[in-house]
Amino acid sequence: MLRFLTAGESHGKGLITIMDNFPAGVKIDENFINEKLRLRQSGYGRGARQKIETDKIEFLSGVRGGYTTGSPISFFIKNKDYENWRGRMDVYKPIPGENKIHIPRPGHADFAGSLKYGLDDIRNVLERSSARETASRVAVGAICQILLRDFDIEFSSAVLDIGEVNVKNHISYNGEEHIDTEINLFDGDIVENVRKSELRMPYPESESRVKAAIDKMKAEGNTVGGLIAAQAVGVPVGLGSFTQWDEKLDAHIAMSLMSIQAIKSVEIGSGVRSAFIKGSKYQDSIYYDDVKKVYYRKTDNAGGIEGGMSNGGVISVRCAMKPIPTLMKPYLDTTDLRTGEAKKAFRERSDVCAVPAASIVAEAALSFSICLFFLKKFGGDGLEEIRRNYEGWTKSIDDFVNKCEKIN
Ligand code: EPS
């Protein structure tokens, strides 16, 4: 089964990733991966750290002569900032008491992490729980996309909203609002708008309003979250299964997305709004085009997944990202874990808004889940074997449709 592990601290030497069970024979497009890494680093509202880093993938194993070999793929992404942190991140040198952190930031992993691991220095928690780790996940997602592109499966993502601006009234779940679950992230104009936008938003008319809101948060020493969307098109019918809870495609996608730092909700298709729409309006009626000989839907409230299986439609997800917990002003009450004294949360360097970056990470997470289930269904050790399995399946679906026509 396709899997990956990441290791590395935010201010350590770098990030190491191992991807296991990725098939042989896939041509690696390093520029494509590095472009995704660049996109993850960009976006309005990012902090000073991104000016230091220029994330690039360095393969250590599993790729030879430009193609994957079937052996575990490992790669390194360097933290340039390590040079500024050598002293504090040394492997052996004892950490002086005055450098230890013992005041947890509410909302971060600091509190539970230091209690759980019995650590007297919160830095041991925050270094690993940092969203720096998402660089690894973006590279993993890009590698998955390189494989899936060969089977005409494409991915897209965008930011739908940021903080209190609420440009499209997204928090009004009144059953009438369908605007953004039905947004087509593959539409040429939308793709172009997102590409041009520093916010990765498809609405140019709202750009300056949202940027002004981020500026205001920065001036306040505050942070802001937002709503992001990712979609996959070309996913064949039948990935995942209804037969067992942990075989469901939507369950795995939810896990992938929910594990991204600062993500607090995952919706598939109409998501939360499904609760407010009556059944006759919610379900996506099934039609058959007897010229093209394909089944199709006119709506996608199910987000392309029914009974835990892809139904051939666009897979569509949305996630809420909470505001980053590190605030630049002492707004939040907390407690010193050493003394029990009341304190204000400490400042670390921080982004004001990392929602555009999170949209790229969400797209990568979706790519990994779909790649995993694609390989479960069509898996083989090498690309050609997968292609034969995939073509055999496509033919069996065509045969199924033709057989039904004969009966009629
Ligand atoms: C992060 C804090 C900031 C972010 C970091 C995540 O880092 P620093 O403390 O070095 O300024 O920039 O994100 C990244 C480094 C990244 O590449 O996304 C945190 O506390 O989680």
Coordinates of C-alpha atoms and ligand atoms in Angstrom, one line a residue:
M1 CA 0.0 0.0 0.0
L2 CA 1.2 3.5 -0.9
R3 CA 2.4 5.3 2.3
F4 CA 4.7 8.0 3.4
L5 CA 6.4 9.2 6.5
T6 CA 7.9 12.6 7.2
A7 CA 10.5 13.7 9.7
G8 CA 12.1 17.0 10.5
E9 CA 11.8 20.1 12.6
S10 CA 10.9 23.6 11.5
H11 CA 14.4 25.0 12.4
G12 CA 16.3 21.8 12.1
K13 CA 18.5 20.9 9.1
G14 CA 15.5 20.1 6.9
L15 CA 12.7 17.8 6.2
I16 CA 13.1 14.1 5.2
T17 CA 10.3 12.2 3.5
I18 CA 10.1 8.5 2.7
M19 CA 7.4 7.4 0.1
D20 CA 7.0 3.6 0.0
N21 CA 5.3 1.4 -2.6
F22 CA 5.3 4.1 -5.4
P23 CA 5.4 2.2 -8.7
A24 CA 8.4 2.0 -11.0
G25 CA 8.6 3.7 -14.4
V26 CA 7.1 7.1 -13.6
K27 CA 9.1 10.0 -15.1
I28 CA 9.9 12.6 -12.4
D29 CA 9.2 16.2 -13.3
E30 CA 11.3 18.1 -10.8
N31 CA 10.1 21.5 -12.1
F32 CA 6.5 20.5 -11.5
I33 CA 7.3 19.5 -7.8
N34 CA 9.3 22.7 -7.2
E35 CA 6.6 24.9 -8.6
K36 CA 4.1 23.4 -6.1
L37 CA 6.7 24.0 -3.4
R38 CA 7.1 27.6 -4.5
L39 CA 3.3 28.1 -4.5
R40 CA 3.0 26.8 -1.0
Q41 CA 5.5 29.4 0.2
S42 CA 3.8 32.3 -1.5
G43 CA 0.5 34.1 -0.7
Y44 CA -0.5 37.4 0.8
G45 CA 0.0 37.4 4.6
R46 CA 3.0 35.1 4.9
G47 CA 5.6 36.1 7.5
A48 CA 9.4 36.8 7.2
R49 CA 10.4 33.1 7.3
Q50 CA 9.3 32.5 3.7
K51 CA 11.8 35.2 2.5
I52 CA 14.6 33.0 4.0
E53 CA 13.5 29.7 2.4
T54 CA 13.5 28.6 -1.2
D55 CA 12.1 25.1 -1.0
K56 CA 13.5 22.6 -3.5
I57 CA 13.3 18.9 -3.6
E58 CA 16.5 16.8 -3.5
F59 CA 15.9 13.1 -4.2
L60 CA 18.1 10.8 -2.1
S61 CA 16.8 7.4 -3.4
G62 CA 14.2 5.7 -5.5
V63 CA 14.7 7.8 -8.7
R64 CA 17.3 6.9 -11.2
G65 CA 17.9 8.2 -14.7
G66 CA 14.8 10.4 -14.3
Y67 CA 12.4 7.6 -13.5
T68 CA 11.1 6.0 -10.3
T69 CA 12.6 2.6 -9.7
G70 CA 9.9 1.0 -7.4
S71 CA 12.3 1.2 -4.4
P72 CA 11.4 3.6 -1.5
I73 CA 11.6 7.2 -2.7
S74 CA 13.3 9.5 -0.2
F75 CA 13.9 13.2 -0.5
F76 CA 15.2 16.1 1.4
I77 CA 14.0 19.7 1.6
K78 CA 16.5 22.0 3.2
N79 CA 15.8 24.5 6.0
K80 CA 18.0 27.4 5.1
D81 CA 17.0 29.1 8.4
Y82 CA 18.9 26.3 10.2
E83 CA 22.1 28.4 9.9
N84 CA 20.4 31.0 12.2
W85 CA 19.3 28.3 14.7
R86 CA 22.4 26.0 14.8
G87 CA 23.1 26.8 18.5
R88 CA 19.5 26.3 19.7
M89 CA 18.9 23.1 17.6
D90 CA 22.2 21.4 18.3
V91 CA 21.9 17.6 18.6
Y92 CA 24.2 17.3 21.7
K93 CA 24.7 20.6 23.3
P94 CA 22.5 21.0 26.5
I95 CA 19.8 23.7 26.2
P96 CA 20.4 26.5 28.7
G97 CA 17.4 27.1 31.0
E98 CA 16.8 30.7 29.7
N99 CA 16.3 29.3 26.2
K100 CA 13.6 26.9 27.3
I101 CA 10.0 27.7 26.6
H102 CA 7.4 26.9 29.2
I103 CA 4.5 29.2 28.4
P104 CA 2.1 27.4 26.0
R105 CA 0.2 29.3 23.2
P106 CA -3.5 28.5 23.3
G107 CA -4.5 26.7 20.1
H108 CA -1.0 25.3 19.4
A109 CA 0.2 21.8 20.2
D110 CA 2.3 23.4 23.0
F111 CA 0.2 22.5 26.0
A112 CA -0.9 18.9 25.3
G113 CA 2.4 18.1 23.6
S114 CA 4.6 19.1 26.5
L115 CA 2.3 17.3 29.1
K116 CA 2.0 14.2 27.0
Y117 CA 5.8 13.8 26.3
G118 CA 6.9 15.2 29.7
L119 CA 9.0 17.9 28.1
D120 CA 10.2 20.9 30.0
D121 CA 10.9 22.8 26.8
I122 CA 7.9 23.5 24.5
R123 CA 10.3 24.1 21.6
N124 CA 10.6 20.3 21.4
V125 CA 6.8 20.3 20.5
L126 CA 6.5 23.4 18.4
E127 CA 9.4 22.5 16.1
R128 CA 7.8 19.3 14.9
S129 CA 4.1 20.4 15.0
S130 CA 5.0 23.5 12.9
A131 CA 3.3 23.7 9.5
R132 CA 6.8 23.7 8.0
E133 CA 6.2 19.9 7.6
T134 CA 3.6 20.6 5.0
A135 CA 6.4 21.2 2.5
S136 CA 7.0 17.4 2.6
R137 CA 3.3 16.7 2.0
V138 CA 3.2 19.1 -1.0
A139 CA 6.1 17.3 -2.6
V140 CA 4.4 13.9 -1.9
G141 CA 1.1 15.2 -3.5
A142 CA 3.0 16.5 -6.5
I143 CA 4.7 13.1 -7.1
C144 CA 1.2 11.5 -6.9
Q145 CA -0.1 14.1 -9.4
I146 CA 2.7 13.2 -11.8
L147 CA 1.5 9.6 -11.8
L148 CA -2.2 10.5 -12.0
R149 CA -1.8 13.0 -14.9
D150 CA -0.9 10.0 -17.1
F151 CA -4.5 8.8 -16.5
D152 CA -6.0 12.2 -17.1
I153 CA -6.7 12.9 -13.4
E154 CA -6.1 16.6 -12.7
F155 CA -6.2 18.6 -9.5
S156 CA -7.1 22.2 -8.7
S157 CA -7.5 24.3 -5.5
A158 CA -8.4 27.8 -4.4
V159 CA -9.2 30.0 -1.4
L160 CA -12.9 30.7 -1.1
D161 CA -12.9 33.1 1.8
I162 CA -10.7 34.7 4.4
G163 CA -11.6 35.5 7.9
E164 CA -14.4 37.9 8.8
V165 CA -14.6 39.3 5.3
N166 CA -16.9 36.4 4.3
V167 CA -17.0 37.6 0.7
K168 CA -19.6 35.1 -0.5
N169 CA -21.6 34.7 2.7
H170 CA -20.2 31.2 3.2
I171 CA -21.4 31.0 6.8
S172 CA -25.0 31.4 5.9
Y173 CA -26.1 27.8 5.7
N174 CA -29.6 28.5 4.6
G175 CA -30.0 25.8 2.0
E176 CA -30.1 28.3 -0.8
E177 CA -26.4 29.0 -1.0
H178 CA -24.8 26.7 -3.5
I179 CA -22.3 29.0 -5.1
D180 CA -19.0 27.5 -4.0
T181 CA -19.7 23.7 -3.9
E182 CA -20.6 24.1 -7.5
I183 CA -17.6 26.3 -8.3
N184 CA -15.7 24.6 -11.1
L185 CA -12.0 25.0 -10.2
F186 CA -11.1 23.8 -13.7
D187 CA -13.0 26.5 -15.5
G188 CA -10.4 28.5 -17.5
D189 CA -11.4 32.0 -16.1
I190 CA -11.3 30.7 -12.5
V191 CA -8.0 28.9 -13.0
E192 CA -6.6 32.2 -14.4
N193 CA -8.0 34.3 -11.6
V194 CA -6.6 32.0 -9.0
R195 CA -3.2 32.0 -10.7
K196 CA -3.0 35.8 -10.8
S197 CA -4.3 36.3 -7.3
E198 CA -1.9 36.6 -4.3
L199 CA -4.7 35.2 -2.2
R200 CA -5.4 32.3 -4.7
M201 CA -9.0 33.5 -4.7
P202 CA -11.2 33.3 -7.8
Y203 CA -12.9 36.7 -7.2
P204 CA -10.7 39.6 -8.4
E205 CA -13.4 42.1 -7.3
S206 CA -12.9 41.1 -3.6
E207 CA -9.1 41.0 -3.7
S208 CA -8.4 44.5 -2.3
R209 CA -11.0 44.1 0.4
V210 CA -9.5 40.8 1.6
K211 CA -6.0 42.2 1.5
A212 CA -7.1 45.2 3.5
A213 CA -8.6 42.8 6.1
I214 CA -5.3 40.9 6.3
D215 CA -3.4 44.2 6.7
K216 CA -5.7 45.2 9.5
M217 CA -5.1 41.9 11.2
K218 CA -1.3 42.4 10.9
A219 CA -1.6 45.9 12.3
E220 CA -3.6 44.5 15.2
G221 CA -0.9 41.7 15.8
N222 CA -3.7 39.3 15.0
T223 CA -4.1 36.3 12.6
V224 CA -6.8 35.1 10.4
G225 CA -8.1 31.8 8.9
G226 CA -10.3 31.0 5.9
L227 CA -12.1 28.6 3.7
I228 CA -10.3 26.5 1.0
A229 CA -11.4 24.2 -1.7
A230 CA -9.7 21.4 -3.7
Q231 CA -11.1 19.3 -6.5
A232 CA -10.1 16.3 -8.7
V233 CA -11.4 15.7 -12.2
G234 CA -11.1 12.5 -14.2
V235 CA -11.3 10.1 -11.2
P236 CA -12.7 6.9 -12.6
V237 CA -15.8 5.4 -11.0
G238 CA -15.2 2.8 -8.3
L239 CA -12.2 4.0 -6.2
G240 CA -12.9 3.1 -2.5
S241 CA -15.5 0.7 -1.3
F242 CA -18.8 0.6 0.6
T243 CA -18.0 -2.8 2.1
Q244 CA -15.8 -1.6 5.1
W245 CA -15.5 1.6 7.1
D246 CA -11.8 2.1 6.5
E247 CA -12.1 1.3 2.8
K248 CA -14.2 4.4 2.1
L249 CA -12.6 7.0 -0.1
D250 CA -14.2 9.9 1.6
A251 CA -13.1 8.7 5.0
H252 CA -9.5 8.6 3.9
I253 CA -9.7 12.0 2.2
A254 CA -11.1 13.4 5.4
M255 CA -8.2 12.0 7.4
S256 CA -5.6 13.4 4.9
L257 CA -7.2 16.9 5.0
M258 CA -7.9 17.0 8.7
S259 CA -4.3 16.1 9.5
I260 CA -3.1 19.4 7.9
Q261 CA -2.0 21.9 10.6
A262 CA -4.8 24.3 11.6
I263 CA -7.5 22.6 9.6
K264 CA -10.7 22.4 11.7
S265 CA -13.3 21.1 9.3
V266 CA -13.5 18.9 6.1
E267 CA -16.6 18.9 3.9
I268 CA -17.2 16.7 0.9
G269 CA -19.5 18.3 -1.7
S270 CA -22.2 20.3 -0.1
G271 CA -20.8 19.2 3.3
V272 CA -22.4 21.1 6.3
R273 CA -25.1 22.5 4.0
S274 CA -26.4 19.0 3.3
A275 CA -28.1 19.3 6.7
F276 CA -30.2 22.2 5.5
I277 CA -31.3 20.9 2.0
K278 CA -34.2 18.6 1.5
G279 CA -33.6 15.2 0.0
S280 CA -35.3 15.9 -3.4
K281 CA -33.0 18.9 -3.9
Y282 CA -29.8 17.4 -2.4
Q283 CA -29.4 14.1 -4.3
D284 CA -27.6 14.2 -7.6
S285 CA -30.0 12.7 -10.2
I286 CA -28.5 10.2 -12.6
Y287 CA -28.7 10.6 -16.4
Y288 CA -27.5 8.7 -19.4
D289 CA -26.2 10.3 -22.6
D290 CA -26.8 7.7 -25.3
V291 CA -24.7 9.5 -27.9
K292 CA -21.6 9.7 -25.7
K293 CA -22.6 6.5 -23.9
V294 CA -21.9 7.8 -20.5
Y295 CA -23.7 8.4 -17.2
Y296 CA -23.7 11.9 -15.9
R297 CA -25.1 14.3 -13.2
K298 CA -26.3 17.8 -13.4
T299 CA -25.3 18.6 -9.8
D300 CA -22.5 17.4 -7.5
N301 CA -23.8 17.8 -3.9
A302 CA -22.2 14.5 -3.1
G303 CA -18.8 15.8 -4.1
G304 CA -18.2 12.9 -6.5
I305 CA -18.4 10.3 -3.7
E306 CA -21.4 8.0 -2.9
G307 CA -21.2 5.1 -0.5
G308 CA -17.5 5.7 0.0
M309 CA -16.8 5.3 -3.7
S310 CA -15.9 7.7 -6.5
N311 CA -18.9 8.0 -8.8
G312 CA -17.1 9.4 -11.8
G313 CA -17.9 13.0 -11.0
V314 CA -15.7 15.8 -9.8
I315 CA -14.3 15.0 -6.3
S316 CA -14.9 18.2 -4.4
V317 CA -13.7 19.1 -0.9
R318 CA -13.7 22.2 1.3
C319 CA -11.8 22.9 4.6
A320 CA -11.9 25.5 7.2
M321 CA -8.5 26.7 8.5
K322 CA -8.5 28.3 11.9
P323 CA -6.5 31.5 12.6
I324 CA -2.9 30.6 13.4
P325 CA -2.4 30.5 17.2
T326 CA 0.8 32.6 17.3
L327 CA -0.3 36.2 17.8
M328 CA 2.1 39.1 17.7
K329 CA 0.4 40.9 20.6
P330 CA -0.3 39.4 24.1
Y331 CA -4.1 38.9 23.6
L332 CA -4.3 35.4 25.0
D333 CA -4.3 34.3 28.6
T334 CA -2.2 31.2 29.4
T335 CA -0.3 29.7 32.3
D336 CA 3.4 29.1 32.9
L337 CA 3.7 25.3 33.0
R338 CA 6.7 25.5 35.4
T339 CA 5.2 27.8 38.0
G340 CA 1.4 27.8 37.5
E341 CA 1.5 31.6 37.2
A342 CA -1.0 33.5 35.0
K343 CA 0.8 34.8 31.8
K344 CA 0.1 36.1 28.4
A345 CA 0.9 33.9 25.4
F346 CA 4.5 34.4 24.1
R347 CA 5.3 35.6 20.6
E348 CA 7.1 33.6 18.0
R349 CA 7.6 34.8 14.5
S350 CA 4.4 34.0 12.6
D351 CA 2.3 34.3 9.4
V352 CA -0.7 36.6 9.6
C353 CA -2.5 34.4 7.1
A354 CA -1.4 31.1 5.6
V355 CA -4.7 30.3 3.9
P356 CA -3.4 30.5 0.3
A357 CA -0.6 28.0 1.3
A358 CA -3.1 25.7 3.0
S359 CA -5.0 25.5 -0.3
I360 CA -1.9 24.1 -2.0
V361 CA -1.4 21.6 0.9
A362 CA -5.1 20.5 0.7
E363 CA -4.7 19.8 -3.0
A364 CA -1.6 17.7 -2.2
A365 CA -3.4 15.8 0.5
L366 CA -6.4 15.1 -1.8
S367 CA -3.9 13.9 -4.5
F368 CA -2.3 11.5 -2.0
S369 CA -5.6 9.9 -1.0
I370 CA -6.8 9.6 -4.6
C371 CA -3.4 8.1 -5.6
L372 CA -3.5 5.6 -2.8
F373 CA -7.0 4.4 -3.8
F374 CA -6.1 4.5 -7.5
L375 CA -3.2 2.2 -6.8
K376 CA -5.3 -0.1 -4.6
K377 CA -7.7 -0.6 -7.6
F378 CA -5.2 -0.6 -10.5
G379 CA -2.0 -1.2 -8.6
G380 CA 1.0 -2.9 -10.0
D381 CA 4.7 -2.7 -9.5
G382 CA 5.3 -0.6 -12.6
L383 CA 3.5 2.0 -14.7
E384 CA 2.8 -0.3 -17.6
E385 CA 1.1 -2.9 -15.4
I386 CA -1.0 -0.2 -13.9
R387 CA -1.9 1.0 -17.4
R388 CA -3.1 -2.5 -18.4
N389 CA -5.2 -2.8 -15.3
Y390 CA -6.7 0.7 -15.8
E391 CA -7.5 0.0 -19.5
G392 CA -9.0 -3.4 -18.6
W393 CA -11.3 -1.7 -16.1
T394 CA -12.3 1.1 -18.5
K395 CA -13.2 -1.6 -21.0
S396 CA -15.2 -3.6 -18.4
I397 CA -17.2 -0.4 -17.6
D398 CA -17.9 0.1 -21.3
D399 CA -19.0 -3.6 -21.6
F400 CA -21.3 -3.1 -18.6
V401 CA -23.0 -0.1 -20.3
N402 CA -23.2 -1.9 -23.6
K403 CA -24.8 -5.0 -22.0
C404 CA -27.5 -2.8 -20.4
E405 CA -28.2 -1.3 -23.8
K406 CA -28.8 -4.8 -25.3
I407 CA -31.2 -5.7 -22.6
N408 CA -33.2 -2.5 -23.3
Ligands
EPS1 C1 5.1 28.2 11.9 C2 5.7 29.5 12.1 C3 6.5 30.2 11.1 C4 6.0 29.7 9.7 C5 6.1 28.2 9.7 C6 5.1 27.6 10.6 O1 7.8 29.8 11.1 P1 8.9 30.7 11.8 O2 8.7 30.4 13.3 O3 10.3 30.1 11.4 O4 8.7 32.1 11.4 O5 6.6 30.4 8.7 O6 5.9 27.8 8.4 C7 7.0 27.4 7.6 C8 8.2 27.6 8.0 C9 6.6 26.9 6.3 O7 7.5 26.6 5.5 O8 5.4 26.8 6.0 C10 4.5 27.5 13.0 O9 4.6 27.9 14.1 O10 3.8 26.5 12.7

